[in-house]
CSV table of C-alpha atoms in Angstrom, one decimal:
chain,number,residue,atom,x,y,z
A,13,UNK,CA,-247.0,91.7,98.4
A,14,UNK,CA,-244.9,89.0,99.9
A,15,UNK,CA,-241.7,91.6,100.0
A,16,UNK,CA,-244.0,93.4,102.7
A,17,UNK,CA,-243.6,90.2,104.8
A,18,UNK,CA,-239.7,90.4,104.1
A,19,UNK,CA,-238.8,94.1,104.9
A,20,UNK,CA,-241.9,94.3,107.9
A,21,UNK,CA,-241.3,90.2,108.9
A,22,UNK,CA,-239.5,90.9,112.6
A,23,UNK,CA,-242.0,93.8,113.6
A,24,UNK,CA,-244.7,91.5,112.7
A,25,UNK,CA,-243.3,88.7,114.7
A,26,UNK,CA,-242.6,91.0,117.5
A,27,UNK,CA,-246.2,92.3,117.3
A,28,UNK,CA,-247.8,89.2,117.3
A,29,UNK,CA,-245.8,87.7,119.7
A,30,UNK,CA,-247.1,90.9,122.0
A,31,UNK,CA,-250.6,90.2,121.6
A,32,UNK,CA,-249.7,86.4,121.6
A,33,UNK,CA,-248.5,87.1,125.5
A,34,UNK,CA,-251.7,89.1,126.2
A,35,UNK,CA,-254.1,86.7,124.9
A,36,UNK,CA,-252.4,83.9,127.0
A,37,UNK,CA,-253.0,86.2,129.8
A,38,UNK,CA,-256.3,86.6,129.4
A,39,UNK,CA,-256.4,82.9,129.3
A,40,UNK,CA,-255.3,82.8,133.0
A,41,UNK,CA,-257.1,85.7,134.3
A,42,UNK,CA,-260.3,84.1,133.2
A,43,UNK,CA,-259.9,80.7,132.5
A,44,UNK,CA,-258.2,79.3,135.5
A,45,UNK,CA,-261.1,79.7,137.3
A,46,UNK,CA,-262.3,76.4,135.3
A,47,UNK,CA,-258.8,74.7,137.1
A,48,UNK,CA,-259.3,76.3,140.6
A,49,UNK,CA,-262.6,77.6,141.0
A,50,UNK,CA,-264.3,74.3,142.7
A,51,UNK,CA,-261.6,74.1,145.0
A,52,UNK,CA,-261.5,77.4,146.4
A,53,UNK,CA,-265.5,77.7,146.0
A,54,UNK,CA,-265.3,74.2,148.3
A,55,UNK,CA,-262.9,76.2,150.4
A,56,UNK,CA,-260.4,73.0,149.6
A,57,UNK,CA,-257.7,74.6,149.4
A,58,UNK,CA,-256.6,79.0,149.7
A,59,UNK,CA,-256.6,81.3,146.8
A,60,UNK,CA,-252.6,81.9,147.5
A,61,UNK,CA,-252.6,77.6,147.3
A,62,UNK,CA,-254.5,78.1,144.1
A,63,UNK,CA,-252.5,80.0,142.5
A,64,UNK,CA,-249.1,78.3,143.3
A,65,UNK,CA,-250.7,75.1,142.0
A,66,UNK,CA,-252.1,76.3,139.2
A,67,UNK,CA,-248.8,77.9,137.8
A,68,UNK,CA,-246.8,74.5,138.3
A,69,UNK,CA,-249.3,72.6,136.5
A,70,UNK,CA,-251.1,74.7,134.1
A,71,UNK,CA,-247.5,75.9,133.1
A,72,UNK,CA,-246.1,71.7,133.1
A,73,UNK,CA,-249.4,71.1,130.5
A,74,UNK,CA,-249.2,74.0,128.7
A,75,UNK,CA,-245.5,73.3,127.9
A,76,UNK,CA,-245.6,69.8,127.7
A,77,UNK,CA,-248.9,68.6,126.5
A,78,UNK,CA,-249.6,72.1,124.7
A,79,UNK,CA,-248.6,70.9,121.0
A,80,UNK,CA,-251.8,68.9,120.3
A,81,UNK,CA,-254.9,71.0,119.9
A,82,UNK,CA,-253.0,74.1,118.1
A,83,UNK,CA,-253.1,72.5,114.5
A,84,UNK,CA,-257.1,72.1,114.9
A,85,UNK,CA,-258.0,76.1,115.8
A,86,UNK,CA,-255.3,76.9,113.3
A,87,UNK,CA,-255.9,74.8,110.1
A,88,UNK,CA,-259.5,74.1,110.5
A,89,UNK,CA,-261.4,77.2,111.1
A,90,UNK,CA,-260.7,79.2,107.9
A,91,UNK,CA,-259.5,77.8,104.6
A,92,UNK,CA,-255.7,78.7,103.8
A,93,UNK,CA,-256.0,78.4,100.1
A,94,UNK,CA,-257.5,81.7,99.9
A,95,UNK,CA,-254.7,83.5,101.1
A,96,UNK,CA,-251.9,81.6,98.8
A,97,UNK,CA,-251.5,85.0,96.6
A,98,UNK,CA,-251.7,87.1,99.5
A,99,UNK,CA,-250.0,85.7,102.3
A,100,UNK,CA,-249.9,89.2,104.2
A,101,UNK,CA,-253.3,88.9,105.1
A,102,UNK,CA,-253.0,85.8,107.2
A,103,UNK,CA,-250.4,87.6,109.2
A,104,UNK,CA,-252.4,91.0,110.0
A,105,UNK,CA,-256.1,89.0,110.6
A,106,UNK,CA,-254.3,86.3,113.1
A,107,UNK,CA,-252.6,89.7,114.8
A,108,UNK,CA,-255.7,91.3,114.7
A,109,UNK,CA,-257.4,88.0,116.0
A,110,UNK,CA,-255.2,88.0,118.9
A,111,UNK,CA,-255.9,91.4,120.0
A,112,UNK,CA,-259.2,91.1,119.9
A,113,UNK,CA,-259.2,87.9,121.6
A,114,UNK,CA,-257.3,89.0,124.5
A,115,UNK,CA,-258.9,92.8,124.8
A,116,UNK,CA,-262.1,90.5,125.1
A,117,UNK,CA,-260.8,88.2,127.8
A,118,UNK,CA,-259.2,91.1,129.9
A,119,UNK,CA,-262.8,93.4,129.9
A,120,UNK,CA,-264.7,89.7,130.7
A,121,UNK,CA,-262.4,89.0,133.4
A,122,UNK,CA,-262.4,92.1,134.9
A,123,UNK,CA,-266.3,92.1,134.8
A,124,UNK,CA,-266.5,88.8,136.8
A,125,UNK,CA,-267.1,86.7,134.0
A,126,UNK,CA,-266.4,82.8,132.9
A,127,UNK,CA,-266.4,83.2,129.1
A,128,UNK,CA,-264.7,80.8,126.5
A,129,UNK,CA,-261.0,81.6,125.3
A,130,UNK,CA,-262.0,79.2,122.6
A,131,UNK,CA,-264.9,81.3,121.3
A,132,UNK,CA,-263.0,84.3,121.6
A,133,UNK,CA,-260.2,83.3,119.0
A,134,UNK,CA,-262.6,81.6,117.2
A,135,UNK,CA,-265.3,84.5,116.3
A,136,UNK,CA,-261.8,86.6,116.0
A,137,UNK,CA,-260.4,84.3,113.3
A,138,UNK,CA,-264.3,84.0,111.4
A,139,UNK,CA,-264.7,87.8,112.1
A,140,UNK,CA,-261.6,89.1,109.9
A,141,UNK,CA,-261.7,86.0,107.3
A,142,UNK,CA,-265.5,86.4,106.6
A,143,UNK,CA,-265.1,90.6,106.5
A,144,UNK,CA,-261.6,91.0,105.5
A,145,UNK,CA,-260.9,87.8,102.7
A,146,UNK,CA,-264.3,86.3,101.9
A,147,UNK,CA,-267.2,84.7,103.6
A,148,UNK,CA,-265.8,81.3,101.4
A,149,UNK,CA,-262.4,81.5,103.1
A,150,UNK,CA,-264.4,80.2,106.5
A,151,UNK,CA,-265.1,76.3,107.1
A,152,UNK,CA,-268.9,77.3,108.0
A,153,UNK,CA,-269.1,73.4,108.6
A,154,UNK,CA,-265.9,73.3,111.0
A,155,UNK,CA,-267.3,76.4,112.6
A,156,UNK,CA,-270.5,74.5,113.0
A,157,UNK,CA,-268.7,71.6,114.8
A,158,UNK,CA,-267.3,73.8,117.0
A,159,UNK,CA,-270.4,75.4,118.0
A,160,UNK,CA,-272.1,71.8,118.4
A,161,UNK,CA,-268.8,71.0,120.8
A,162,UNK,CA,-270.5,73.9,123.0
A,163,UNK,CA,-273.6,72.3,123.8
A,164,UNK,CA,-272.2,68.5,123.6
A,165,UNK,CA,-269.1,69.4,126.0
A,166,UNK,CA,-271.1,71.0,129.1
A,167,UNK,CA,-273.6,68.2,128.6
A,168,UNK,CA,-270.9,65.4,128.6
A,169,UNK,CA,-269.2,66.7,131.5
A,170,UNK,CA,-272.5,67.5,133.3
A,171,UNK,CA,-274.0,63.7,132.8
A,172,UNK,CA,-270.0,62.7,133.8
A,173,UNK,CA,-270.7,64.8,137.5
A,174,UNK,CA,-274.3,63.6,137.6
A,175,UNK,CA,-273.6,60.0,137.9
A,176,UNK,CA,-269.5,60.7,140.3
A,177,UNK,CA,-271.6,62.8,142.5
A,178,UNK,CA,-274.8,60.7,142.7
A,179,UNK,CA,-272.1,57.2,143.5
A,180,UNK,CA,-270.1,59.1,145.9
A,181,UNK,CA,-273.7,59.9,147.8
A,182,UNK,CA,-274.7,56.1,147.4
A,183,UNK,CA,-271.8,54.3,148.3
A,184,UNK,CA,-270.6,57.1,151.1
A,185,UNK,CA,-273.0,59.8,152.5
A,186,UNK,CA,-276.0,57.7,152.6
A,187,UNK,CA,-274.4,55.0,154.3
A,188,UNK,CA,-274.9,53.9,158.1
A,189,UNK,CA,-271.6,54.4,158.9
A,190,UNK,CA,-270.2,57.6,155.7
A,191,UNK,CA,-266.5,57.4,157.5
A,192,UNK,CA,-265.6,53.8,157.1
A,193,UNK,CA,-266.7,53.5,153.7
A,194,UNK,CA,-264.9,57.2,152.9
A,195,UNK,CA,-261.9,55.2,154.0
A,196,UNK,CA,-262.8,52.5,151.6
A,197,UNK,CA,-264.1,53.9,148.4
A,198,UNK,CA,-262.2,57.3,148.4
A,199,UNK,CA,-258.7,55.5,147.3
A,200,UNK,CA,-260.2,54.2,144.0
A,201,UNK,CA,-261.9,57.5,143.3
A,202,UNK,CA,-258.2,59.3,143.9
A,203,UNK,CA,-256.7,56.6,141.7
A,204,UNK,CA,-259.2,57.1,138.7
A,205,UNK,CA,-258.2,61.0,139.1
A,206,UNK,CA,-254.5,59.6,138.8
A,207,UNK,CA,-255.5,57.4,135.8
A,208,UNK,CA,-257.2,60.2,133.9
A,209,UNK,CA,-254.2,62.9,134.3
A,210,UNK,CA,-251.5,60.5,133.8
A,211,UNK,CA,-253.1,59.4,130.4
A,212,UNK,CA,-253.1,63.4,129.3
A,213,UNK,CA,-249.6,63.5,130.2
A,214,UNK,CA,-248.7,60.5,128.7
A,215,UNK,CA,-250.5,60.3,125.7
A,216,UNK,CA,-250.0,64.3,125.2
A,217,UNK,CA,-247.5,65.8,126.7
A,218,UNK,CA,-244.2,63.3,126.3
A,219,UNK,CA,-244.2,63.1,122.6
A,220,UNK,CA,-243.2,66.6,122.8
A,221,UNK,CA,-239.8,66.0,125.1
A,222,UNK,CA,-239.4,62.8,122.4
A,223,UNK,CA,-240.8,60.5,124.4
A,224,UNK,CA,-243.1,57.9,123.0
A,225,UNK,CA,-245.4,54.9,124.1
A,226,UNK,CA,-247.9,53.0,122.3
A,227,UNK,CA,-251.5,52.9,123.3
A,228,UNK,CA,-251.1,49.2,125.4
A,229,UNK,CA,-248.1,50.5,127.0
A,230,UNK,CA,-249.4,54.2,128.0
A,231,UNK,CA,-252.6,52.8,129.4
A,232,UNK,CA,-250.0,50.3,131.6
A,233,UNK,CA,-248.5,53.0,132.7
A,234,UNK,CA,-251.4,55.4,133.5
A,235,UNK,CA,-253.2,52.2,135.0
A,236,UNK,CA,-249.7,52.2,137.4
A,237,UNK,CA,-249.8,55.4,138.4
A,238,UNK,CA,-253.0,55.2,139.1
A,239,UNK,CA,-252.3,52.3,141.6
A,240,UNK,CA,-249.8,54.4,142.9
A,241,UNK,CA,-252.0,57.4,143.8
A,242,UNK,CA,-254.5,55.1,145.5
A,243,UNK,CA,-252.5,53.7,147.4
A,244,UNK,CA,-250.6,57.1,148.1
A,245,UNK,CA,-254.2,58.4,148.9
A,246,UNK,CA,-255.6,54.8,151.3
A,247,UNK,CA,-252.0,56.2,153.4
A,248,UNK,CA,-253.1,59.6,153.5
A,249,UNK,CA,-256.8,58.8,154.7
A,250,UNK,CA,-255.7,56.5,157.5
A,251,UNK,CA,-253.6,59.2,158.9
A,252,UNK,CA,-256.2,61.7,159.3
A,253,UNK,CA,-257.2,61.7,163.3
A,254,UNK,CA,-261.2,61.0,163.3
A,255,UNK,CA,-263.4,59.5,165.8
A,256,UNK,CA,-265.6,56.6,163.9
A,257,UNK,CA,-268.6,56.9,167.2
A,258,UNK,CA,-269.0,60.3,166.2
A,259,UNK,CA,-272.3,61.7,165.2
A,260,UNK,CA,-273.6,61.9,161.3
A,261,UNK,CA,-272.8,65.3,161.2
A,262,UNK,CA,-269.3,65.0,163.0
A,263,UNK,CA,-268.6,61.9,160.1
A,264,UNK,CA,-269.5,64.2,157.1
A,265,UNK,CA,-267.6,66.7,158.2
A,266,UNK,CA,-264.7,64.4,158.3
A,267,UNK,CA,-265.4,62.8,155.5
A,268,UNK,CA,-265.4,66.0,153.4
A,269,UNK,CA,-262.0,66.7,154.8
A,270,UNK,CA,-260.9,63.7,153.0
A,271,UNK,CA,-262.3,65.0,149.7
A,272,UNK,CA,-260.9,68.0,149.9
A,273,UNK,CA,-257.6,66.1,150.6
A,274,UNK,CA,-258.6,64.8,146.6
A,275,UNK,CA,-259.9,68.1,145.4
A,276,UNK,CA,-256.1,69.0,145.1
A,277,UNK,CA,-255.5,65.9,143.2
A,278,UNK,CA,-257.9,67.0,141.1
A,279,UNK,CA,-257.4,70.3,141.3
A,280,UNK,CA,-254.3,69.6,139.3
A,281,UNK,CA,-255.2,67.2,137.2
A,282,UNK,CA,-257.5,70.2,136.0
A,283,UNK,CA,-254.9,72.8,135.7
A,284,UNK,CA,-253.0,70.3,133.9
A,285,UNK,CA,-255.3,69.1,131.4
A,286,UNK,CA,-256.8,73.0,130.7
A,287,UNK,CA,-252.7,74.0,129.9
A,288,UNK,CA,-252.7,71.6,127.2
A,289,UNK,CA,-255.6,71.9,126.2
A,290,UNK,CA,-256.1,76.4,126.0
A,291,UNK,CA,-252.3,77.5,125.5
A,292,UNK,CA,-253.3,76.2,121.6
A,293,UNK,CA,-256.1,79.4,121.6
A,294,UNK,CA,-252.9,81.9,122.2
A,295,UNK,CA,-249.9,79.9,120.3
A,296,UNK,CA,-252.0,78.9,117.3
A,297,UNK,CA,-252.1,82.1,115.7
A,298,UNK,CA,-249.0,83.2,117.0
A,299,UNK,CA,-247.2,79.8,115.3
A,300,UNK,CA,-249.4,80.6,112.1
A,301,UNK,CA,-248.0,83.9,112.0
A,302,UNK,CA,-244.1,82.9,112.7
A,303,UNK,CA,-244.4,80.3,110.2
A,304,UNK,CA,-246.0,82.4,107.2
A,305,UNK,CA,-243.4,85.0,107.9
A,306,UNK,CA,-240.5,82.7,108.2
A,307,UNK,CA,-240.9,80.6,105.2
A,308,UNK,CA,-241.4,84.0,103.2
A,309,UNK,CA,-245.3,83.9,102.2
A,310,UNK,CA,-245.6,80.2,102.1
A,311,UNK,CA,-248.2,79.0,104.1
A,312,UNK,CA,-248.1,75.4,104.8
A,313,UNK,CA,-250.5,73.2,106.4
A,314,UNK,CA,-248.3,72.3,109.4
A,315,UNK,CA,-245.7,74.5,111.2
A,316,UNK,CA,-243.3,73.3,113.4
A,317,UNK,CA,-243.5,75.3,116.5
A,318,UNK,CA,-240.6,77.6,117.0
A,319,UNK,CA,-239.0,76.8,120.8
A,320,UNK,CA,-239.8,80.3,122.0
A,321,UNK,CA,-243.7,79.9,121.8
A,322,UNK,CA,-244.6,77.6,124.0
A,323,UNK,CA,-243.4,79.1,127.0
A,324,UNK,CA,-244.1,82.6,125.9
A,325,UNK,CA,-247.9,81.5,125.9
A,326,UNK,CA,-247.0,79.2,129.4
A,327,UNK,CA,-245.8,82.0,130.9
A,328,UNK,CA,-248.5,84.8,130.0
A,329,UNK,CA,-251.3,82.1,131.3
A,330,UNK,CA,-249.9,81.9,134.7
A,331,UNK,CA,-249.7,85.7,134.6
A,332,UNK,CA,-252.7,86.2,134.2
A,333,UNK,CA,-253.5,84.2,136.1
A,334,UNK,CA,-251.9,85.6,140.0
A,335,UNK,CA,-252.3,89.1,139.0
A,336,UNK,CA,-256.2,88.8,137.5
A,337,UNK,CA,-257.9,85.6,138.3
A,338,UNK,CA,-259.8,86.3,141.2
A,339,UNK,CA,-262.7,87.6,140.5
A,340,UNK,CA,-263.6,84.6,137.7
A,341,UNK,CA,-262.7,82.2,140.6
A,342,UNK,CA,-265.2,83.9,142.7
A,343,UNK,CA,-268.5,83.0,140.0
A,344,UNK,CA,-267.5,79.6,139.5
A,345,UNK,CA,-266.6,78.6,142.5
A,346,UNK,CA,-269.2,80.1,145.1
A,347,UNK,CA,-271.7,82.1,142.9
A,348,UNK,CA,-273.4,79.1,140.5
A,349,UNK,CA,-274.3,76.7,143.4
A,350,UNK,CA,-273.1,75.6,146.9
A,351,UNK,CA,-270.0,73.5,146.9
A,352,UNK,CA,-268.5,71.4,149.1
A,353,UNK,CA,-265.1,69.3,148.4
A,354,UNK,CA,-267.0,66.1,147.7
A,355,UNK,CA,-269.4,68.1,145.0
A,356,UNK,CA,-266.2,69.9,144.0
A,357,UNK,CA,-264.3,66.8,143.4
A,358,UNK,CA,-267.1,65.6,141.4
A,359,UNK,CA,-267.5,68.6,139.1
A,360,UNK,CA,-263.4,68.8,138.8
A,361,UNK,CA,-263.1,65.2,137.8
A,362,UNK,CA,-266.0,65.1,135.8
A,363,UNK,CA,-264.7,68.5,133.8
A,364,UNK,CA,-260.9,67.2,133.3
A,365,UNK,CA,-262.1,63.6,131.7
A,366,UNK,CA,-264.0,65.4,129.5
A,367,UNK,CA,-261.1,68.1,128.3
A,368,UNK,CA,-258.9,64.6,128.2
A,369,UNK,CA,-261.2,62.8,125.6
A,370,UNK,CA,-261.5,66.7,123.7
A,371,UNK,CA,-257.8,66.8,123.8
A,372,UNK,CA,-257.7,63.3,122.1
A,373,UNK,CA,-259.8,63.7,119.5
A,374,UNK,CA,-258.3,67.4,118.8
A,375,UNK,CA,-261.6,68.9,119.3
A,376,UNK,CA,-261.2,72.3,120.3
A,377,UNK,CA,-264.1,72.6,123.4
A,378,UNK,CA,-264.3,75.0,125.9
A,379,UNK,CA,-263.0,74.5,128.9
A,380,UNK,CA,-265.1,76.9,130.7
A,381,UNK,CA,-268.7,75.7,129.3
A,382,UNK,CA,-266.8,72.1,130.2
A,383,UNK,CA,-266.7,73.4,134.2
A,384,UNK,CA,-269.8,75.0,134.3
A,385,UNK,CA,-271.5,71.7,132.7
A,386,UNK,CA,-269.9,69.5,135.5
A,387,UNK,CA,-271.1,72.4,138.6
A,388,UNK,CA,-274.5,72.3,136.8
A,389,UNK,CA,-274.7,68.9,136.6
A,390,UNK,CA,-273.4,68.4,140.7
A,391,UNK,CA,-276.2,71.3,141.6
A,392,UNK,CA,-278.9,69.2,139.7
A,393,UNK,CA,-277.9,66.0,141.4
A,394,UNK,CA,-279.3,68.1,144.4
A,395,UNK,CA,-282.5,69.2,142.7
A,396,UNK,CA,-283.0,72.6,140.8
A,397,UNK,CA,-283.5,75.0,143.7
A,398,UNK,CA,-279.8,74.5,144.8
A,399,UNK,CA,-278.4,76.4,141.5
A,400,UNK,CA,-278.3,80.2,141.4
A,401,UNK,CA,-280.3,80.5,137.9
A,402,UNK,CA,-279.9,84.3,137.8
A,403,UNK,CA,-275.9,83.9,138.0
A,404,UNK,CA,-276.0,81.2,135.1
A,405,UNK,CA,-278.5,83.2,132.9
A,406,UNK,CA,-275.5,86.2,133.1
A,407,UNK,CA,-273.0,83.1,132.0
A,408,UNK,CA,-274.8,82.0,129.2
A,409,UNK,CA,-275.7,85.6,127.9
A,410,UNK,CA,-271.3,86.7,128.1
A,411,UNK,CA,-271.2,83.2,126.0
A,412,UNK,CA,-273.5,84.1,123.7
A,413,UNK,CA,-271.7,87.9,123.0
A,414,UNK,CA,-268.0,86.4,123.0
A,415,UNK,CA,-268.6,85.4,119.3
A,416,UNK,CA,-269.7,88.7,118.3
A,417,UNK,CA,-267.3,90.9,120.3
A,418,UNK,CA,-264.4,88.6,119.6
A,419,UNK,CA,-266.1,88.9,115.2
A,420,UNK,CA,-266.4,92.6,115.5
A,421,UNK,CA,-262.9,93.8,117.3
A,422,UNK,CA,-260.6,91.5,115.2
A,423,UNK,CA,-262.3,93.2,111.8
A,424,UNK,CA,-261.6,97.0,112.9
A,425,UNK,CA,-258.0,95.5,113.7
A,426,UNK,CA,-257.5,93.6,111.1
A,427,UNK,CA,-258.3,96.7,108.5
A,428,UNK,CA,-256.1,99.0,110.7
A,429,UNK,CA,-252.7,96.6,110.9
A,430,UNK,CA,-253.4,96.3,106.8
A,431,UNK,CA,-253.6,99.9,106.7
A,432,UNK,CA,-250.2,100.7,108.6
A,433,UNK,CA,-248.5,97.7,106.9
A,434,UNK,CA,-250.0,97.6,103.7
């Protein structure tokens, strides 16, 4: 059956390419809101500001930091092995897997919904393997990880916005005087936002453009431009015209201004770490499917990525992203609880340390249930009543049916691309 991948092995690339592209829209249209949803909820910065940033740095760490986590979704889910005789079938299920991802994505973005790209490829990928192969050909105990990396992830990230939030409250807002001490702890909170997004960039993204650093020597560095930022940020602060006699209220006010100067920071740091971190949910099958085709039916454990995928995935998530991503913005920024740029900035940090240590270890997390973890964890620092448990039922139930939907679409596909092809 190999000659099938030989006479049909351009159309195939061209098709999966296609629903490569929509999948990595449907990555922006709904998971941006994860990068920008805080800080338009915090009103921090526009939804026009959000978008620009978000396509500079979600496209800069999808390109450069975007090589890391593809191997993981792509090797470890289902076990190649069973597909050695009948390499075909790899090709139409990771098609079919990307279609059904991104039809998925596209109706739960459209709906309002923050739902995980990462479950979506996943349940597509176990959907055709289990129904169209064998239930064998799945790593149930990989699959398990996974799952566990849904509950760990959002509880990480929730404990990490607990205890940013609960310090920024002690050491600033429930101060005698919130201003002076904004002035004074605020440049180390900008710099470990520095720290942590430098460290992505470093550790991820330059080995890709052939740049590399040891582990003493990208910590340096991160550590430098973490200085850097601080200080950047200690200029910025003592710029900003406030009156220190002013009234409590008065000197939160201004000392939220200052955070949402940081949310921005932070706001890219997220975009940043969520590129490298997602694209791999679009390119993975995509490179699986260039690579099987290429090499004629042989289907090796690693593939070099070809130099058109990156950017075509890049590109389709920052489509998706200005032409959909609204509405997602909307339910994680303002619907789950109230936000305000130093809650924001908590929640943001919180979220993109955690996708930084996922990205590390290669664990494919969500970086939705990762978002909604850190907001959860900021809303319970203010006690339960301030989070809107009737929005984050409706979040939990459009996580639970991803795996399903994504299961069930990418089988029907699956058996129809093997029925033209085959």
């Amino acid at each position: 059956m190999v000659d099938v991948l030989v006479t049909n092995g351009p159309w195939l690339i061209a098709i999966a390419a296609a629903f490569g592209f929509l999948m990595a829209w449907g990555i922006g249209a709904n998971d941006v809101a994860n990068a920008m949803g805080t800080s338009v909820g915090s009103n921090a910065i526009t939804i026009k500001q959000a978008i620009i940033i978000a396509m500079i740095f979600e496209f800069a760490g999808a390109y450069l930091a975007g090589g890391e986590v593809t191997s993981t979704i792509r090797k470890g889910i289902i076990d190649s092995s069973f597909f050695v005789d009948s390499p075909e079938l790899l090709v139409y299920g990771m098609i079919g897997s990307l279609l059904a991802a991104g039809i998925w994505l596209v109706v739960a973005s459209a709906l309002g919904w923050p739902v995980s790209t990462t479950h979506s490829i996943v349940g597509a990928i176990v959907g055709f393997a289990a129904v169209g192969v064998s239930t064998d050909s799945v790593e149930w105990g990989k699959v398990v990880g996974i799952v566990g990396s849904w509950v760990i992830t959002p509880a990480i990230s929730g404990f990490i916005a607990f205890t940013i939030f609960q310090s920024v409250q002690k050491l600033i807002f429930n101060t005698a005087n919130p201003l002076e001490n904004a002035k004074r702890y605020v440049p180390f909170y900008m710099g470990l936002a520095g720290f942590v997004m430098s460290l992505v960039t470093i550790k991820k993204g330059l080995k890709h453009v052939g740049l590399h650093f040891s582990n003493g020597e990208a910590y340096a560095l991160a550590f430098a431009v973490a200085v850097l930022v601080a200080i950047g940020g200690m200029i910025a602060i003592r710029r900003l015209k406030m009156n220190p006699n002013a009234d409590h209220k008065t000197q939160f006010s201004n000392v939220e201004k200052v955070f949402a100067i940081l949310m921005v920071v932070t706001a890219c740091c997220m975009a940043f770490a969520h590129g490298s971190n997602d694209v791999a949910n679009a390119i993975g099958p995509l490179a699986a499917v260039v690579s099987v085709v290429n090499s004629g039916g042989e289907i090796s454990s690693k593939a070099a990525l070809v130099w058109w995928v990156l950017p075509l995935g890049a590109v389709g998530i920052v489509l998706g992203l200005a032409i959909f991503g609204k509405r997602v913005m909307q339910t994680i920024g303002k619907n789950i609880t109230h936000l305000t740029p130093s809650r924001g900035f908590a929640a943001e940090l919180a979220a993109a340390s955690t996708v930084v240590i996922a990205s590390g270890t290669g664990l494919p997390i969500s970086t939705t249930q990762t978002l909604v973890g850190a907001v959860l964890g900021v809303g319970m620092a203010r006690g339960i009543a301030a989070i809107n448990i009737g929005v984050v039922r409706n979040i939990v139930v459009s996580w639970v049916v991803t795996l399903p939907a994504g299961a069930g679409l990418s089988i029907i596909f699956f058996f129809m691309i093997k029925g033209i092809f085959s």
